[in-house]
């Protein structure tokens, strides 16, 4: 595995970031009609059905037995607990606070990746993380309301950040034994099964909600989940978990632009400045240090006279 991105991996990261950013806008809208649990079930079920169909057509077979611990762990934590906690947390705290807490995740990924995956602790990565986190803090400050945040909501967002970080670190070695399609398909299937108790409520709320709510569920399952997690898994094969996690700091800046476009939420100059700082941090974390140049070899060293015998 090379630490360098190839062109396809770079495009995969771009797709992932855009899809995940759009999910925040979609969840914000559909959250008026669906509770966190039913929304998670609908999203995971749609993704699982589509991805398992693709898996069957491709005839990839079952994942290697060594992949199952990672798939089950991520199915429970990432596609299940993370989704429910985030959907619920965003109903109790403002968007700025939620974004700040969830973006602790890449920091945890870098720390866990450096420790458990032996990825090391490159200075540029942590400098980029610090700059990006400062940018996210500025965005959060500009978007936050003046009211007090719910303690429960803050804890739920913290749970999301922790489960997200653990899942990424687990996913990295798991992809050595399965494809990104297998990981995402079976992970979502596990989450959907665990969320089945929400099925009656999901059906009732969809029946009472406008058609747009159903479209949001389909979109969240197909694009930010099925597509984005596939491209994320593909990109993760070509870089470290810490560096890939750091790229998600771009998401809050994109969310601001999408909210401006689709929800008519005009950002302040402070919000725009925070987004720019976050982008700078990502650039730093993805940059590579200058290669050390060896001193030129003198001609006398190259063409040394042969030793006489």
C-alpha atoms as a printed R data frame, in Angstrom:
    type eleno elety resid chain resno       x       y       z
1   ATOM     1    CA   UNK     A     1   0.000   0.000   0.000
2   ATOM     2    CA   UNK     A     2   1.429   3.332  -1.042
3   ATOM     3    CA   UNK     A     3   0.869   6.430   0.997
4   ATOM     4    CA   UNK     A     4   0.429   8.402  -2.198
5   ATOM     5    CA   UNK     A     5  -2.950   9.024  -3.702
6   ATOM     6    CA   UNK     A     6  -3.503   7.908  -7.259
7   ATOM     7    CA   UNK     A     7  -5.964   9.804  -9.425
8   ATOM     8    CA   UNK     A     8  -8.854   7.420  -8.801
9   ATOM     9    CA   UNK     A     9  -8.353   7.519  -5.053
10  ATOM    10    CA   UNK     A    10  -8.293  11.317  -5.095
11  ATOM    11    CA   UNK     A    11 -11.563  11.356  -7.037
12  ATOM    12    CA   UNK     A    12 -13.010   8.837  -4.571
13  ATOM    13    CA   UNK     A    13 -12.195  11.163  -1.678
14  ATOM    14    CA   UNK     A    14 -13.874  14.059  -3.481
15  ATOM    15    CA   UNK     A    15 -17.027  12.026  -4.050
16  ATOM    16    CA   UNK     A    16 -17.095  10.909  -0.411
17  ATOM    17    CA   UNK     A    17 -16.695  14.405   0.980
18  ATOM    18    CA   UNK     A    18 -19.397  15.878  -1.269
19  ATOM    19    CA   UNK     A    19 -21.836  13.061  -0.497
20  ATOM    20    CA   UNK     A    20 -21.283  13.224   3.258
21  ATOM    21    CA   UNK     A    21 -21.666  17.000   3.214
22  ATOM    22    CA   UNK     A    22 -24.984  16.680   1.378
23  ATOM    23    CA   UNK     A    23 -26.167  14.248   4.049
24  ATOM    24    CA   UNK     A    24 -26.125  17.010   6.670
25  ATOM    25    CA   UNK     A    25 -28.473  19.118   4.551
26  ATOM    26    CA   UNK     A    26 -30.759  16.171   3.839
27  ATOM    27    CA   UNK     A    27 -30.875  15.020   7.478
28  ATOM    28    CA   UNK     A    28 -31.667  18.546   8.618
29  ATOM    29    CA   UNK     A    29 -34.720  18.622   6.378
30  ATOM    30    CA   UNK     A    30 -36.057  15.096   6.924
31  ATOM    31    CA   UNK     A    31 -35.468  15.343  10.678
32  ATOM    32    CA   UNK     A    32 -38.675  17.346  10.920
33  ATOM    33    CA   UNK     A    33 -40.658  14.240   9.979
34  ATOM    34    CA   UNK     A    34 -38.623  11.186  11.082
35  ATOM    35    CA   UNK     A    35 -37.145  10.257  14.445
36  ATOM    36    CA   UNK     A    36 -33.449   9.257  14.646
37  ATOM    37    CA   UNK     A    37 -34.029   5.501  14.923
38  ATOM    38    CA   UNK     A    38 -36.460   5.137  12.007
39  ATOM    39    CA   UNK     A    39 -34.288   7.372   9.857
40  ATOM    40    CA   UNK     A    40 -31.253   5.189  10.550
41  ATOM    41    CA   UNK     A    41 -33.244   2.041   9.698
42  ATOM    42    CA   UNK     A    42 -34.488   3.499   6.418
43  ATOM    43    CA   UNK     A    43 -31.040   4.710   5.392
44  ATOM    44    CA   UNK     A    44 -29.264   1.446   6.276
45  ATOM    45    CA   UNK     A    45 -31.972  -0.733   4.714
46  ATOM    46    CA   UNK     A    46 -31.906   1.105   1.391
47  ATOM    47    CA   UNK     A    47 -28.113   0.921   1.249
48  ATOM    48    CA   UNK     A    48 -28.074  -2.764   2.217
49  ATOM    49    CA   UNK     A    49 -30.652  -3.809  -0.393
50  ATOM    50    CA   UNK     A    50 -28.889  -1.980  -3.223
51  ATOM    51    CA   UNK     A    51 -25.366  -3.034  -2.264
52  ATOM    52    CA   UNK     A    52 -26.290  -6.670  -1.650
53  ATOM    53    CA   UNK     A    53 -27.925  -6.740  -5.082
54  ATOM    54    CA   UNK     A    54 -24.722  -5.409  -6.650
55  ATOM    55    CA   UNK     A    55 -22.703  -7.924  -4.599
56  ATOM    56    CA   UNK     A    56 -24.873 -10.778  -5.883
57  ATOM    57    CA   UNK     A    57 -24.528  -9.657  -9.507
58  ATOM    58    CA   UNK     A    58 -20.751  -9.348  -9.165
59  ATOM    59    CA   UNK     A    59 -20.578 -12.776  -7.472
60  ATOM    60    CA   UNK     A    60 -17.883 -11.673  -5.060
61  ATOM    61    CA   UNK     A    61 -18.796 -14.355  -2.546
62  ATOM    62    CA   UNK     A    62 -18.717 -14.029   1.214
63  ATOM    63    CA   UNK     A    63 -15.950 -12.013   2.865
64  ATOM    64    CA   UNK     A    64 -12.975 -13.869   4.294
65  ATOM    65    CA   UNK     A    65 -13.606 -15.060   7.849
66  ATOM    66    CA   UNK     A    66 -10.842 -12.708   9.039
67  ATOM    67    CA   UNK     A    67 -12.902  -9.742   7.803
68  ATOM    68    CA   UNK     A    68 -16.042 -10.522   9.803
69  ATOM    69    CA   UNK     A    69 -14.919  -9.096  13.185
70  ATOM    70    CA   UNK     A    70 -14.270  -5.727  11.516
71  ATOM    71    CA   UNK     A    71 -17.479  -5.826   9.479
72  ATOM    72    CA   UNK     A    72 -19.604  -6.659  12.523
73  ATOM    73    CA   UNK     A    73 -17.887  -4.005  14.642
74  ATOM    74    CA   UNK     A    74 -18.414  -1.288  12.037
75  ATOM    75    CA   UNK     A    75 -21.950  -2.487  11.310
76  ATOM    76    CA   UNK     A    76 -22.840  -1.972  14.957
77  ATOM    77    CA   UNK     A    77 -20.820   1.166  15.650
78  ATOM    78    CA   UNK     A    78 -20.595   3.084  12.358
79  ATOM    79    CA   UNK     A    79 -23.733   2.190  10.426
80  ATOM    80    CA   UNK     A    80 -25.795   1.783  13.591
81  ATOM    81    CA   UNK     A    81 -24.789   3.636  16.760
82  ATOM    82    CA   UNK     A    82 -23.087   6.513  14.949
83  ATOM    83    CA   UNK     A    83 -26.111   7.211  12.740
84  ATOM    84    CA   UNK     A    84 -28.655   7.047  15.554
85  ATOM    85    CA   UNK     A    85 -26.545   9.156  17.921
86  ATOM    86    CA   UNK     A    86 -25.832  11.825  15.305
87  ATOM    87    CA   UNK     A    87 -29.449  12.049  14.129
88  ATOM    88    CA   UNK     A    88 -30.586  12.345  17.736
89  ATOM    89    CA   UNK     A    89 -27.829  14.700  18.829
90  ATOM    90    CA   UNK     A    90 -28.544  17.190  16.059
91  ATOM    91    CA   UNK     A    91 -32.100  17.493  17.344
92  ATOM    92    CA   UNK     A    92 -30.851  18.574  20.781
93  ATOM    93    CA   UNK     A    93 -27.944  20.890  19.996
94  ATOM    94    CA   UNK     A    94 -27.398  23.479  17.300
95  ATOM    95    CA   UNK     A    95 -25.611  22.531  14.103
96  ATOM    96    CA   UNK     A    96 -22.435  24.415  14.982
97  ATOM    97    CA   UNK     A    97 -21.964  22.622  18.292
98  ATOM    98    CA   UNK     A    98 -22.680  19.239  16.706
99  ATOM    99    CA   UNK     A    99 -20.157  19.863  13.912
100 ATOM   100    CA   UNK     A   100 -17.463  20.855  16.390
101 ATOM   101    CA   UNK     A   101 -17.936  17.763  18.572
102 ATOM   102    CA   UNK     A   102 -18.208  15.273  15.699
103 ATOM   103    CA   UNK     A   103 -15.043  16.701  14.144
104 ATOM   104    CA   UNK     A   104 -13.116  15.474  17.144
105 ATOM   105    CA   UNK     A   105 -13.336  12.183  15.221
106 ATOM   106    CA   UNK     A   106 -10.397  12.788  12.829
107 ATOM   107    CA   UNK     A   107  -8.185  13.667  15.778
108 ATOM   108    CA   UNK     A   108  -9.109  10.379  17.443
109 ATOM   109    CA   UNK     A   109  -8.518   8.570  14.138
110 ATOM   110    CA   UNK     A   110  -5.018  10.025  13.866
111 ATOM   111    CA   UNK     A   111  -4.207   9.079  17.443
112 ATOM   112    CA   UNK     A   112  -5.669   5.566  17.219
113 ATOM   113    CA   UNK     A   113  -4.162   5.025  13.768
114 ATOM   114    CA   UNK     A   114  -0.734   6.080  14.948
115 ATOM   115    CA   UNK     A   115  -0.978   3.783  17.951
116 ATOM   116    CA   UNK     A   116  -2.895   0.694  16.784
117 ATOM   117    CA   UNK     A   117  -2.082   0.717  13.052
118 ATOM   118    CA   UNK     A   118   1.511   1.887  13.511
119 ATOM   119    CA   UNK     A   119   0.943   4.768  11.103
120 ATOM   120    CA   UNK     A   120   3.174   7.034  13.146
121 ATOM   121    CA   UNK     A   121   2.598  10.614  14.184
122 ATOM   122    CA   UNK     A   122   3.830  12.847  11.326
123 ATOM   123    CA   UNK     A   123   4.133  16.501  12.425
124 ATOM   124    CA   UNK     A   124   2.407  17.839   9.296
125 ATOM   125    CA   UNK     A   125  -0.655  15.698   9.964
126 ATOM   126    CA   UNK     A   126  -1.116  17.034  13.466
127 ATOM   127    CA   UNK     A   127  -0.353  20.594  12.394
128 ATOM   128    CA   UNK     A   128  -3.037  20.264   9.718
129 ATOM   129    CA   UNK     A   129  -5.474  18.775  12.218
130 ATOM   130    CA   UNK     A   130  -4.867  21.647  14.632
131 ATOM   131    CA   UNK     A   131  -5.442  24.257  11.913
132 ATOM   132    CA   UNK     A   132  -8.545  22.473  10.587
133 ATOM   133    CA   UNK     A   133  -9.995  22.047  14.059
134 ATOM   134    CA   UNK     A   134  -9.503  25.780  14.646
135 ATOM   135    CA   UNK     A   135 -11.396  26.444  11.413
136 ATOM   136    CA   UNK     A   136 -14.237  24.137  12.455
137 ATOM   137    CA   UNK     A   137 -14.362  25.927  15.811
138 ATOM   138    CA   UNK     A   138 -14.736  29.264  13.999
139 ATOM   139    CA   UNK     A   139 -17.512  27.846  11.796
140 ATOM   140    CA   UNK     A   140 -19.239  26.420  14.863
141 ATOM   141    CA   UNK     A   141 -18.969  29.731  16.690
142 ATOM   142    CA   UNK     A   142 -20.497  31.586  13.770
143 ATOM   143    CA   UNK     A   143 -23.377  29.096  13.398
144 ATOM   144    CA   UNK     A   144 -24.098  28.507  17.073
145 ATOM   145    CA   UNK     A   145 -27.185  29.914  18.676
146 ATOM   146    CA   UNK     A   146 -27.024  31.872  21.891
147 ATOM   147    CA   UNK     A   147 -29.087  29.356  23.836
148 ATOM   148    CA   UNK     A   148 -27.556  26.707  26.104
149 ATOM   149    CA   UNK     A   149 -26.807  23.368  24.508
150 ATOM   150    CA   UNK     A   150 -28.353  20.198  25.792
151 ATOM   151    CA   UNK     A   151 -25.930  18.082  27.804
152 ATOM   152    CA   UNK     A   152 -27.520  14.943  26.373
153 ATOM   153    CA   UNK     A   153 -27.106  16.267  22.833
154 ATOM   154    CA   UNK     A   154 -23.438  17.047  23.419
155 ATOM   155    CA   UNK     A   155 -22.855  13.532  24.783
156 ATOM   156    CA   UNK     A   156 -24.652  11.986  21.797
157 ATOM   157    CA   UNK     A   157 -22.463  13.914  19.360
158 ATOM   158    CA   UNK     A   158 -19.403  12.823  21.328
159 ATOM   159    CA   UNK     A   159 -20.581   9.208  20.992
160 ATOM   160    CA   UNK     A   160 -20.807   9.772  17.233
161 ATOM   161    CA   UNK     A   161 -17.243  11.070  17.082
162 ATOM   162    CA   UNK     A   162 -15.869   8.155  19.093
163 ATOM   163    CA   UNK     A   163 -17.723   5.434  17.165
164 ATOM   164    CA   UNK     A   164 -16.722   7.058  13.860
165 ATOM   165    CA   UNK     A   165 -13.044   7.058  14.841
166 ATOM   166    CA   UNK     A   166 -13.062   3.478  16.112
167 ATOM   167    CA   UNK     A   167 -14.802   2.263  12.959
168 ATOM   168    CA   UNK     A   168 -12.306   3.874  10.582
169 ATOM   169    CA   UNK     A   169  -9.376   2.375  12.462
170 ATOM   170    CA   UNK     A   170 -11.094  -1.030  12.413
171 ATOM   171    CA   UNK     A   171 -11.918  -0.706   8.717
172 ATOM   172    CA   UNK     A   172  -8.330  -0.159   7.591
173 ATOM   173    CA   UNK     A   173  -6.984  -3.678   8.384
174 ATOM   174    CA   UNK     A   174 -10.355  -5.276   7.548
175 ATOM   175    CA   UNK     A   175 -10.082  -4.156   3.923
176 ATOM   176    CA   UNK     A   176  -7.080  -6.468   3.548
177 ATOM   177    CA   UNK     A   177  -9.507  -9.390   3.730
178 ATOM   178    CA   UNK     A   178 -12.592  -8.075   1.919
179 ATOM   179    CA   UNK     A   179 -13.622  -5.582  -0.737
180 ATOM   180    CA   UNK     A   180 -15.109  -2.178   0.005
181 ATOM   181    CA   UNK     A   181 -18.400  -3.461  -1.454
182 ATOM   182    CA   UNK     A   182 -18.491  -6.435   0.904
183 ATOM   183    CA   UNK     A   183 -17.607  -4.272   3.901
184 ATOM   184    CA   UNK     A   184 -20.269  -1.653   3.180
185 ATOM   185    CA   UNK     A   185 -23.019  -4.049   2.092
186 ATOM   186    CA   UNK     A   186 -22.807  -6.415   5.043
187 ATOM   187    CA   UNK     A   187 -22.125  -3.584   7.501
188 ATOM   188    CA   UNK     A   188 -25.351  -1.856   6.491
189 ATOM   189    CA   UNK     A   189 -27.235  -5.156   6.564
190 ATOM   190    CA   UNK     A   190 -26.129  -5.684  10.168
191 ATOM   191    CA   UNK     A   191 -27.210  -2.156  11.122
192 ATOM   192    CA   UNK     A   192 -30.582  -2.607   9.413
193 ATOM   193    CA   UNK     A   193 -31.239  -5.848  11.306
194 ATOM   194    CA   UNK     A   194 -30.334  -4.201  14.612
195 ATOM   195    CA   UNK     A   195 -32.667  -1.288  13.843
196 ATOM   196    CA   UNK     A   196 -35.658  -3.477  12.888
197 ATOM   197    CA   UNK     A   197 -37.503  -2.580  16.140
198 ATOM   198    CA   UNK     A   198 -37.937   0.901  14.607
199 ATOM   199    CA   UNK     A   199 -39.754  -0.521  11.553
200 ATOM   200    CA   UNK     A   200 -43.360   0.103  12.737
201 ATOM   201    CA   UNK     A   201 -42.516   3.697  13.651
202 ATOM   202    CA   UNK     A   202 -40.718   4.236  10.333
203 ATOM   203    CA   UNK     A   203 -43.737   3.054   8.336
204 ATOM   204    CA   UNK     A   204 -46.131   5.180  10.374
205 ATOM   205    CA   UNK     A   205 -43.999   8.323  10.126
206 ATOM   206    CA   UNK     A   206 -43.414   7.896   6.391
207 ATOM   207    CA   UNK     A   207 -47.153   7.505   5.891
208 ATOM   208    CA   UNK     A   208 -47.833  10.742   7.750
209 ATOM   209    CA   UNK     A   209 -44.891  12.664   6.242
210 ATOM   210    CA   UNK     A   210 -44.800  14.355   2.824
211 ATOM   211    CA   UNK     A   211 -43.299  12.555  -0.171
212 ATOM   212    CA   UNK     A   212 -40.087  14.528   0.251
213 ATOM   213    CA   UNK     A   213 -39.342  12.572   3.447
214 ATOM   214    CA   UNK     A   214 -39.362   9.277   1.546
215 ATOM   215    CA   UNK     A   215 -37.151  10.792  -1.141
216 ATOM   216    CA   UNK     A   216 -34.709  11.943   1.537
217 ATOM   217    CA   UNK     A   217 -34.509   8.422   2.984
218 ATOM   218    CA   UNK     A   218 -33.859   6.971  -0.475
219 ATOM   219    CA   UNK     A   219 -31.227   9.609  -1.168
220 ATOM   220    CA   UNK     A   220 -29.458   9.092   2.164
221 ATOM   221    CA   UNK     A   221 -29.340   5.347   1.592
222 ATOM   222    CA   UNK     A   222 -28.180   5.494  -2.023
223 ATOM   223    CA   UNK     A   223 -25.739   8.403  -2.087
224 ATOM   224    CA   UNK     A   224 -24.177   9.363   1.296
225 ATOM   225    CA   UNK     A   225 -24.256   5.712   2.446
226 ATOM   226    CA   UNK     A   226 -24.024   3.231  -0.441
227 ATOM   227    CA   UNK     A   227 -21.923   5.335  -2.805
228 ATOM   228    CA   UNK     A   228 -19.910   7.427  -0.336
229 ATOM   229    CA   UNK     A   229 -18.873   4.549   1.909
230 ATOM   230    CA   UNK     A   230 -17.746   2.562  -1.145
231 ATOM   231    CA   UNK     A   231 -15.559   5.414  -2.369
232 ATOM   232    CA   UNK     A   232 -14.282   5.994   1.178
233 ATOM   233    CA   UNK     A   233 -13.246   2.347   1.477
234 ATOM   234    CA   UNK     A   234 -11.524   2.490  -1.902
235 ATOM   235    CA   UNK     A   235  -9.535   5.589  -0.938
236 ATOM   236    CA   UNK     A   236  -8.585   4.110   2.424
237 ATOM   237    CA   UNK     A   237  -6.587   1.433   0.621
238 ATOM   238    CA   UNK     A   238  -4.210   4.107  -0.694
239 ATOM   239    CA   UNK     A   239  -3.511   6.254   2.352
240 ATOM   240    CA   UNK     A   240  -3.358   6.137   6.129
241 ATOM   241    CA   UNK     A   241  -6.482   6.321   8.271
242 ATOM   242    CA   UNK     A   242  -5.180   9.477   9.931
243 ATOM   243    CA   UNK     A   243  -4.643  11.390   6.701
244 ATOM   244    CA   UNK     A   244  -7.932  10.295   5.166
245 ATOM   245    CA   UNK     A   245  -9.768  11.221   8.357
246 ATOM   246    CA   UNK     A   246  -8.217  14.685   8.216
247 ATOM   247    CA   UNK     A   247  -9.746  15.312   4.781
248 ATOM   248    CA   UNK     A   248 -13.232  15.211   6.309
249 ATOM   249    CA   UNK     A   249 -12.567  18.628   7.816
250 ATOM   250    CA   UNK     A   250 -13.587  19.923   4.383
251 ATOM   251    CA   UNK     A   251 -17.152  18.735   5.055
252 ATOM   252    CA   UNK     A   252 -18.289  21.642   7.320
253 ATOM   253    CA   UNK     A   253 -17.131  24.187   4.750
254 ATOM   254    CA   UNK     A   254 -19.061  22.398   1.982
255 ATOM   255    CA   UNK     A   255 -22.127  22.085   4.212
256 ATOM   256    CA   UNK     A   256 -22.129  25.867   4.647
257 ATOM   257    CA   UNK     A   257 -22.164  26.321   0.871
258 ATOM   258    CA   UNK     A   258 -24.907  23.736   0.359
259 ATOM   259    CA   UNK     A   259 -27.020  25.234   3.120
260 ATOM   260    CA   UNK     A   260 -26.636  28.613   1.453
261 ATOM   261    CA   UNK     A   261 -27.713  27.149  -1.913
262 ATOM   262    CA   UNK     A   262 -30.512  24.779  -0.897
263 ATOM   263    CA   UNK     A   263 -31.760  26.108   2.442
264 ATOM   264    CA   UNK     A   264 -31.196  29.838   1.841
265 ATOM   265    CA   UNK     A   265 -29.002  30.029   4.924
266 ATOM   266    CA   UNK     A   266 -26.593  32.836   4.101
267 ATOM   267    CA   UNK     A   267 -23.281  32.344   5.932
268 ATOM   268    CA   UNK     A   268 -21.567  35.185   7.752
269 ATOM   269    CA   UNK     A   269 -18.060  36.325   6.938
270 ATOM   270    CA   UNK     A   270 -16.918  34.567  10.099
271 ATOM   271    CA   UNK     A   271 -18.361  31.291   8.787
272 ATOM   272    CA   UNK     A   272 -16.623  31.714   5.440
273 ATOM   273    CA   UNK     A   273 -13.337  32.500   7.195
274 ATOM   274    CA   UNK     A   274 -13.648  29.380   9.338
275 ATOM   275    CA   UNK     A   275 -14.282  27.240   6.272
276 ATOM   276    CA   UNK     A   276 -11.194  28.687   4.579
277 ATOM   277    CA   UNK     A   277  -9.071  27.894   7.643
278 ATOM   278    CA   UNK     A   278 -10.373  24.307   7.638
279 ATOM   279    CA   UNK     A   279  -9.413  23.918   3.971
280 ATOM   280    CA   UNK     A   280  -5.916  25.221   4.687
281 ATOM   281    CA   UNK     A   281  -5.571  22.663   7.456
282 ATOM   282    CA   UNK     A   282  -6.530  19.839   5.098
283 ATOM   283    CA   UNK     A   283  -3.938  21.049   2.590
284 ATOM   284    CA   UNK     A   284  -1.282  20.996   5.298
285 ATOM   285    CA   UNK     A   285  -2.225  17.501   6.471
286 ATOM   286    CA   UNK     A   286  -2.082  16.172   2.896
287 ATOM   287    CA   UNK     A   287   1.206  17.882   2.031
288 ATOM   288    CA   UNK     A   288   4.514  16.052   1.902
289 ATOM   289    CA   UNK     A   289   7.775  17.320   3.317
290 ATOM   290    CA   UNK     A   290  10.695  18.062   1.072
291 ATOM   291    CA   UNK     A   291  12.800  15.062   0.290
292 ATOM   292    CA   UNK     A   292  16.252  15.225   1.755
293 ATOM   293    CA   UNK     A   293  18.841  15.766  -0.950
294 ATOM   294    CA   UNK     A   294  22.066  13.822  -0.685
295 ATOM   295    CA   UNK     A   295  25.308  15.758  -1.155
296 ATOM   296    CA   UNK     A   296  26.783  15.394  -4.643
297 ATOM   297    CA   UNK     A   297  29.374  12.676  -4.990
298 ATOM   298    CA   UNK     A   298  32.734  14.032  -5.994
299 ATOM   299    CA   UNK     A   299  34.378  12.702  -9.095
300 ATOM   300    CA   UNK     A   300  37.387  11.494  -7.147
301 ATOM   301    CA   UNK     A   301  35.077   9.282  -5.079
302 ATOM   302    CA   UNK     A   302  33.434   7.793  -8.132
303 ATOM   303    CA   UNK     A   303  36.540   7.072 -10.110
304 ATOM   304    CA   UNK     A   304  38.938   6.146  -7.331
305 ATOM   305    CA   UNK     A   305  42.105   4.479  -8.521
306 ATOM   306    CA   UNK     A   306  42.289   0.752  -8.076
307 ATOM   307    CA   UNK     A   307  44.424  -0.511  -5.220
308 ATOM   308    CA   UNK     A   308  47.662  -2.060  -6.350
309 ATOM   309    CA   UNK     A   309  48.304  -5.593  -5.258
